[in-house]
Amino acid sequence: GQQLNQSPQSMFIQEGEDVSMNCTSSSIFNTWLWYKQDPGEGPVLLIALYKAGELTSNGRLTAQFGITRKDSFLNISASIPSDVGIYFCAGYRGSNYKLTFGKGTLLTVNP
Amino acid sequence: GAVVSQHPSRVICKSGTSVKIECRSLDFQATTMFWYRQFPKQSLMLMATSNEGSKATYEQGVEKDKFLINHASLTLSTLTVTSAHPEDSSFYICSASGQGRGYENSPLHFGNGTRLTVT
């Protein structure tokens, strides 16, 4: 099925650095979601975005819903070792909550 | 805390047997649940959409007779992998969307997944 274009695929950073990842789509989504997945576990919702242009924060995480509705980014400030994991963007249209996922960004944080 | 519970977390079965995986919404009614499959180092791929009281909608390429889905109540959906084979070994994850007052804009929450190994 269709997938979102998520980049970068992986990142290796030092503790304390800021991180940015983004997702783009050729079609419009009404809602963008960002998840984090640890090995062997299900994705955990980080941030949900419902309106074009919306900028939302959750602690050190900030995400924005692109004004064109075709993109979103996630920033992590002052990274810490527990930020390690795979981050997925996801979007859906309409009210059926059927998600389209990005391929994920693997984040490694060196202490 | 967790709002979607998935059981079991791990299961090992012999080839040819069937395995049932449960997905429960813990503190809300889920009229729609989704079943995903995830291979190592890959993204989640939607298998089917499960609607309470009706037949599931399967994605293209997913065998409905092999992956039986039952959504008998507003808090429980089950996925049964029938006549499992080694190639069915994977990580299966469910999600649920809340409906009703307070959940109209509820984003999807995921269970913790089930690691299926078919020997």
mmCIF file of C-alpha atoms in Angstrom:
data_model
loop_
_atom_site.group_PDB
_atom_site.id
_atom_site.type_symbol
_atom_site.label_atom_id
_atom_site.label_comp_id
_atom_site.label_asym_id
_atom_site.label_seq_id
_atom_site.Cartn_x
_atom_site.Cartn_y
_atom_site.Cartn_z
ATOM 1 C CA GLY A 1 0.000 0.000 0.000
ATOM 2 C CA GLN A 2 0.922 3.653 -0.114
ATOM 3 C CA GLN A 3 3.572 4.875 2.279
ATOM 4 C CA LEU A 4 4.698 8.265 3.354
ATOM 5 C CA ASN A 5 8.202 9.424 2.465
ATOM 6 C CA GLN A 6 10.010 9.671 5.770
ATOM 7 C CA SER A 7 13.562 10.925 6.157
ATOM 8 C CA PRO A 8 16.176 10.399 7.240
ATOM 9 C CA GLN A 9 16.142 6.608 7.474
ATOM 10 C CA SER A 10 18.591 6.687 10.350
ATOM 11 C CA MET A 11 20.430 9.166 12.506
ATOM 12 C CA PHE A 12 23.430 8.856 14.804
ATOM 13 C CA ILE A 13 23.776 11.762 17.179
ATOM 14 C CA GLN A 14 25.468 12.736 20.405
ATOM 15 C CA GLU A 15 23.523 13.178 23.589
ATOM 16 C CA GLY A 16 22.354 16.760 23.917
ATOM 17 C CA GLU A 17 22.002 17.398 20.213
ATOM 18 C CA ASP A 18 18.745 18.345 18.539
ATOM 19 C CA VAL A 19 17.100 16.057 16.001
ATOM 20 C CA SER A 20 14.762 16.736 13.121
ATOM 21 C CA MET A 21 12.896 14.291 10.901
ATOM 22 C CA ASN A 22 10.123 14.779 8.411
ATOM 23 C CA CYS A 23 7.492 13.113 6.296
ATOM 24 C CA THR A 24 6.052 14.087 2.959
ATOM 25 C CA SER A 25 3.177 12.806 0.910
ATOM 26 C CA SER A 26 1.901 13.314 -2.598
ATOM 27 C CA SER A 27 -1.634 13.518 -1.249
ATOM 28 C CA ILE A 28 -3.384 15.389 1.516
ATOM 29 C CA PHE A 29 -3.925 14.039 4.996
ATOM 30 C CA ASN A 30 -6.358 15.399 7.555
ATOM 31 C CA THR A 31 -4.384 14.186 10.544
ATOM 32 C CA TRP A 32 -0.702 13.543 11.133
ATOM 33 C CA LEU A 33 0.604 11.372 13.939
ATOM 34 C CA TRP A 34 4.081 10.694 15.252
ATOM 35 C CA TYR A 35 4.895 7.446 17.029
ATOM 36 C CA LYS A 36 7.962 5.957 18.734
ATOM 37 C CA GLN A 37 8.541 2.233 18.722
ATOM 38 C CA ASP A 38 10.967 0.412 20.978
ATOM 39 C CA PRO A 39 12.188 -3.083 20.034
ATOM 40 C CA GLY A 40 9.551 -5.749 20.568
ATOM 41 C CA GLU A 41 6.838 -3.295 21.481
ATOM 42 C CA GLY A 42 3.984 -1.532 19.773
ATOM 43 C CA PRO A 43 4.194 2.089 18.637
ATOM 44 C CA VAL A 44 3.514 4.709 21.277
ATOM 45 C CA LEU A 45 1.779 7.896 20.241
ATOM 46 C CA LEU A 46 3.934 10.996 20.752
ATOM 47 C CA ILE A 47 2.037 13.805 19.091
ATOM 48 C CA ALA A 48 -1.195 14.126 17.113
ATOM 49 C CA LEU A 49 -1.788 17.017 14.708
ATOM 50 C CA TYR A 50 -5.262 17.861 13.454
ATOM 51 C CA LYS A 51 -5.042 21.224 11.688
ATOM 52 C CA ALA A 52 -2.896 22.493 8.846
ATOM 53 C CA GLY A 53 -0.196 24.764 10.240
ATOM 54 C CA GLU A 54 -0.633 23.405 13.752
ATOM 55 C CA LEU A 55 2.496 23.369 15.896
ATOM 56 C CA THR A 56 2.327 21.138 18.953
ATOM 57 C CA SER A 57 4.824 20.353 21.691
ATOM 58 C CA ASN A 58 5.119 17.451 24.082
ATOM 59 C CA GLY A 59 8.046 18.065 26.417
ATOM 60 C CA ARG A 60 11.202 18.108 24.310
ATOM 61 C CA LEU A 61 9.242 17.083 21.225
ATOM 62 C CA THR A 62 7.733 19.528 18.762
ATOM 63 C CA ALA A 63 5.810 18.616 15.641
ATOM 64 C CA GLN A 64 4.117 20.622 12.936
ATOM 65 C CA PHE A 65 1.360 19.865 10.455
ATOM 66 C CA GLY A 66 2.426 21.378 7.144
ATOM 67 C CA ILE A 67 0.253 24.119 5.710
ATOM 68 C CA THR A 68 -0.233 22.162 2.489
ATOM 69 C CA ARG A 69 -1.384 19.115 4.520
ATOM 70 C CA LYS A 70 1.191 17.060 2.649
ATOM 71 C CA ASP A 71 4.007 17.124 5.155
ATOM 72 C CA SER A 72 4.945 17.122 8.810
ATOM 73 C CA PHE A 73 8.122 17.331 10.842
ATOM 74 C CA LEU A 74 9.161 16.198 14.297
ATOM 75 C CA ASN A 75 11.913 17.865 16.298
ATOM 76 C CA ILE A 76 13.534 16.474 19.419
ATOM 77 C CA SER A 77 15.567 18.912 21.456
ATOM 78 C CA ALA A 78 18.439 18.084 23.795
ATOM 79 C CA SER A 79 18.377 14.374 23.019
ATOM 80 C CA ILE A 80 18.978 11.816 25.750
ATOM 81 C CA PRO A 81 19.886 8.113 25.505
ATOM 82 C CA SER A 82 16.301 6.977 26.089
ATOM 83 C CA ASP A 83 15.258 8.755 22.888
ATOM 84 C CA VAL A 84 16.764 5.798 21.035
ATOM 85 C CA GLY A 85 14.197 3.967 18.946
ATOM 86 C CA ILE A 86 12.322 4.045 15.677
ATOM 87 C CA TYR A 87 10.122 7.032 14.975
ATOM 88 C CA PHE A 88 7.215 6.683 12.583
ATOM 89 C CA CYS A 89 5.051 9.304 11.019
ATOM 90 C CA ALA A 90 1.525 8.333 10.067
ATOM 91 C CA GLY A 91 -1.397 10.045 8.500
ATOM 92 C CA TYR A 92 -5.035 9.457 7.780
ATOM 93 C CA ARG A 93 -7.844 11.009 5.830
ATOM 94 C CA GLY A 94 -11.507 11.097 6.612
ATOM 95 C CA SER A 95 -13.019 9.500 9.663
ATOM 96 C CA ASN A 96 -12.112 5.859 9.234
ATOM 97 C CA TYR A 97 -8.742 6.197 11.014
ATOM 98 C CA LYS A 98 -7.021 4.010 8.429
ATOM 99 C CA LEU A 99 -3.362 4.933 8.836
ATOM 100 C CA THR A 100 -0.650 5.248 6.238
ATOM 101 C CA PHE A 101 2.811 4.902 7.749
ATOM 102 C CA GLY A 102 6.229 6.228 6.901
ATOM 103 C CA LYS A 103 9.122 3.775 6.774
ATOM 104 C CA GLY A 104 10.532 5.036 10.028
ATOM 105 C CA THR A 105 13.619 6.851 11.280
ATOM 106 C CA LEU A 106 16.029 4.866 13.435
ATOM 107 C CA LEU A 107 17.548 7.167 16.033
ATOM 108 C CA THR A 108 20.734 6.287 17.890
ATOM 109 C CA VAL A 109 21.959 8.554 20.653
ATOM 110 C CA ASN A 110 25.532 8.205 21.815
ATOM 111 C CA PRO A 111 26.012 9.124 25.473
ATOM 112 C CA GLY B 1 -1.202 4.083 30.809
ATOM 113 C CA ALA B 2 -1.908 1.516 28.136
ATOM 114 C CA VAL B 3 -5.341 1.813 26.595
ATOM 115 C CA VAL B 4 -5.031 -1.135 24.228
ATOM 116 C CA SER B 5 -4.070 -4.554 25.510
ATOM 117 C CA GLN B 6 -2.828 -7.314 23.235
ATOM 118 C CA HIS B 7 -2.394 -10.942 24.242
ATOM 119 C CA PRO B 8 -0.292 -12.996 24.075
ATOM 120 C CA SER B 9 2.909 -10.995 23.721
ATOM 121 C CA ARG B 10 4.787 -13.997 22.382
ATOM 122 C CA VAL B 11 3.667 -17.312 20.959
ATOM 123 C CA ILE B 12 5.514 -20.212 19.419
ATOM 124 C CA CYS B 13 3.511 -22.780 17.526
ATOM 125 C CA LYS B 14 4.086 -25.704 15.258
ATOM 126 C CA SER B 15 3.461 -25.511 11.560
ATOM 127 C CA GLY B 16 -0.120 -26.396 10.694
ATOM 128 C CA THR B 17 -1.659 -25.243 13.949
ATOM 129 C CA SER B 18 -3.802 -22.149 14.514
ATOM 130 C CA VAL B 19 -3.056 -19.240 16.804
ATOM 131 C CA LYS B 20 -5.463 -16.680 18.216
ATOM 132 C CA ILE B 21 -4.375 -13.168 19.169
ATOM 133 C CA GLU B 22 -6.613 -10.890 21.233
ATOM 134 C CA CYS B 23 -6.818 -7.118 21.150
ATOM 135 C CA ARG B 24 -8.771 -5.286 23.828
ATOM 136 C CA SER B 25 -9.559 -1.626 24.342
ATOM 137 C CA LEU B 26 -9.293 -1.030 28.064
ATOM 138 C CA ASP B 27 -11.178 2.123 28.876
ATOM 139 C CA PHE B 28 -13.077 3.043 25.763
ATOM 140 C CA GLN B 29 -15.334 1.523 23.175
ATOM 141 C CA ALA B 30 -13.598 0.773 19.930
ATOM 142 C CA THR B 31 -15.949 0.427 17.005
ATOM 143 C CA THR B 32 -12.954 0.017 14.727
ATOM 144 C CA MET B 33 -9.797 -1.953 15.287
ATOM 145 C CA PHE B 34 -6.934 -2.469 12.897
ATOM 146 C CA TRP B 35 -4.519 -5.346 12.502
ATOM 147 C CA TYR B 36 -0.981 -4.765 11.271
ATOM 148 C CA ARG B 37 1.950 -6.946 10.457
ATOM 149 C CA GLN B 38 5.529 -5.828 10.845
ATOM 150 C CA PHE B 39 8.632 -7.567 9.547
ATOM 151 C CA PRO B 40 12.045 -6.838 11.088
ATOM 152 C CA LYS B 41 13.337 -3.346 10.348
ATOM 153 C CA GLN B 42 10.257 -2.500 8.339
ATOM 154 C CA SER B 43 7.223 -0.340 8.819
ATOM 155 C CA LEU B 44 3.757 -1.456 9.818
ATOM 156 C CA MET B 45 1.633 -2.854 7.039
ATOM 157 C CA LEU B 46 -2.121 -2.828 7.459
ATOM 158 C CA MET B 47 -3.702 -6.256 7.109
ATOM 159 C CA ALA B 48 -7.332 -5.568 7.818
ATOM 160 C CA THR B 49 -9.846 -3.236 9.358
ATOM 161 C CA SER B 50 -12.130 -4.786 11.934
ATOM 162 C CA ASN B 51 -15.553 -3.271 12.523
ATOM 163 C CA GLU B 52 -17.681 -4.319 15.459
ATOM 164 C CA GLY B 53 -20.580 -6.480 14.381
ATOM 165 C CA SER B 54 -19.602 -6.744 10.741
ATOM 166 C CA LYS B 55 -17.115 -8.486 8.502
ATOM 167 C CA ALA B 56 -13.561 -7.278 8.435
ATOM 168 C CA THR B 57 -12.183 -5.444 5.433
ATOM 169 C CA TYR B 58 -8.935 -6.959 4.214
ATOM 170 C CA GLU B 59 -6.149 -5.187 2.380
ATOM 171 C CA GLN B 60 -5.122 -6.383 -1.024
ATOM 172 C CA GLY B 61 -2.988 -9.503 -0.863
ATOM 173 C CA VAL B 62 -4.092 -10.549 2.623
ATOM 174 C CA GLU B 63 -5.832 -13.938 2.689
ATOM 175 C CA LYS B 64 -9.050 -13.580 4.638
ATOM 176 C CA ASP B 65 -9.391 -17.338 5.091
ATOM 177 C CA LYS B 66 -5.954 -17.525 6.626
ATOM 178 C CA PHE B 67 -6.211 -14.499 8.874
ATOM 179 C CA LEU B 68 -9.620 -14.724 10.494
ATOM 180 C CA ILE B 69 -10.787 -11.606 12.276
ATOM 181 C CA ASN B 70 -13.665 -11.418 14.714
ATOM 182 C CA HIS B 71 -14.835 -8.195 16.355
ATOM 183 C CA ALA B 72 -17.660 -9.465 18.502
ATOM 184 C CA SER B 73 -17.790 -6.637 21.019
ATOM 185 C CA LEU B 74 -16.843 -2.987 21.317
ATOM 186 C CA THR B 75 -13.794 -3.861 23.362
ATOM 187 C CA LEU B 76 -12.447 -7.035 21.760
ATOM 188 C CA SER B 77 -11.150 -8.066 18.369
ATOM 189 C CA THR B 78 -9.353 -11.328 17.654
ATOM 190 C CA LEU B 79 -7.007 -12.373 14.868
ATOM 191 C CA THR B 80 -6.651 -16.089 14.227
ATOM 192 C CA VAL B 81 -3.788 -17.259 12.068
ATOM 193 C CA THR B 82 -5.016 -20.544 10.670
ATOM 194 C CA SER B 83 -2.771 -23.392 9.560
ATOM 195 C CA ALA B 84 0.275 -21.334 10.385
ATOM 196 C CA HIS B 85 3.480 -21.762 8.414
ATOM 197 C CA PRO B 86 6.997 -20.479 9.105
ATOM 198 C CA GLU B 87 6.482 -17.609 6.651
ATOM 199 C CA ASP B 88 3.666 -16.364 8.912
ATOM 200 C CA SER B 89 6.228 -15.677 11.624
ATOM 201 C CA SER B 90 6.087 -11.961 12.243
ATOM 202 C CA PHE B 91 5.165 -9.218 14.699
ATOM 203 C CA TYR B 92 1.411 -8.622 14.712
ATOM 204 C CA ILE B 93 0.090 -5.393 16.164
ATOM 205 C CA CYS B 94 -3.441 -4.157 16.706
ATOM 206 C CA SER B 95 -4.751 -0.658 17.151
ATOM 207 C CA ALA B 96 -8.078 0.774 18.168
ATOM 208 C CA SER B 97 -9.858 4.049 17.701
ATOM 209 C CA GLY B 98 -12.192 5.399 20.324
ATOM 210 C CA GLN B 99 -15.690 6.515 19.630
ATOM 211 C CA GLY B 100 -18.127 8.476 21.664
ATOM 212 C CA ARG B 101 -18.016 11.623 23.758
ATOM 213 C CA GLY B 102 -14.470 12.623 24.433
ATOM 214 C CA TYR B 103 -13.068 10.364 21.758
ATOM 215 C CA GLU B 104 -14.327 11.982 18.584
ATOM 216 C CA ASN B 105 -10.822 13.081 17.744
ATOM 217 C CA SER B 106 -9.111 10.178 19.436
ATOM 218 C CA PRO B 107 -5.962 9.212 17.615
ATOM 219 C CA LEU B 108 -5.156 5.576 17.318
ATOM 220 C CA HIS B 109 -3.520 3.690 20.136
ATOM 221 C CA PHE B 110 -1.591 0.509 19.589
ATOM 222 C CA GLY B 111 -1.253 -2.695 21.514
ATOM 223 C CA ASN B 112 2.185 -3.990 22.486
ATOM 224 C CA GLY B 113 2.247 -6.498 19.686
ATOM 225 C CA THR B 114 2.467 -10.279 19.460
ATOM 226 C CA ARG B 115 5.628 -11.993 18.303
ATOM 227 C CA LEU B 116 4.550 -15.129 16.435
ATOM 228 C CA THR B 117 7.123 -17.790 15.685
ATOM 229 C CA VAL B 118 6.036 -20.788 13.656
ATOM 230 C CA THR B 119 8.408 -23.742 13.795
#
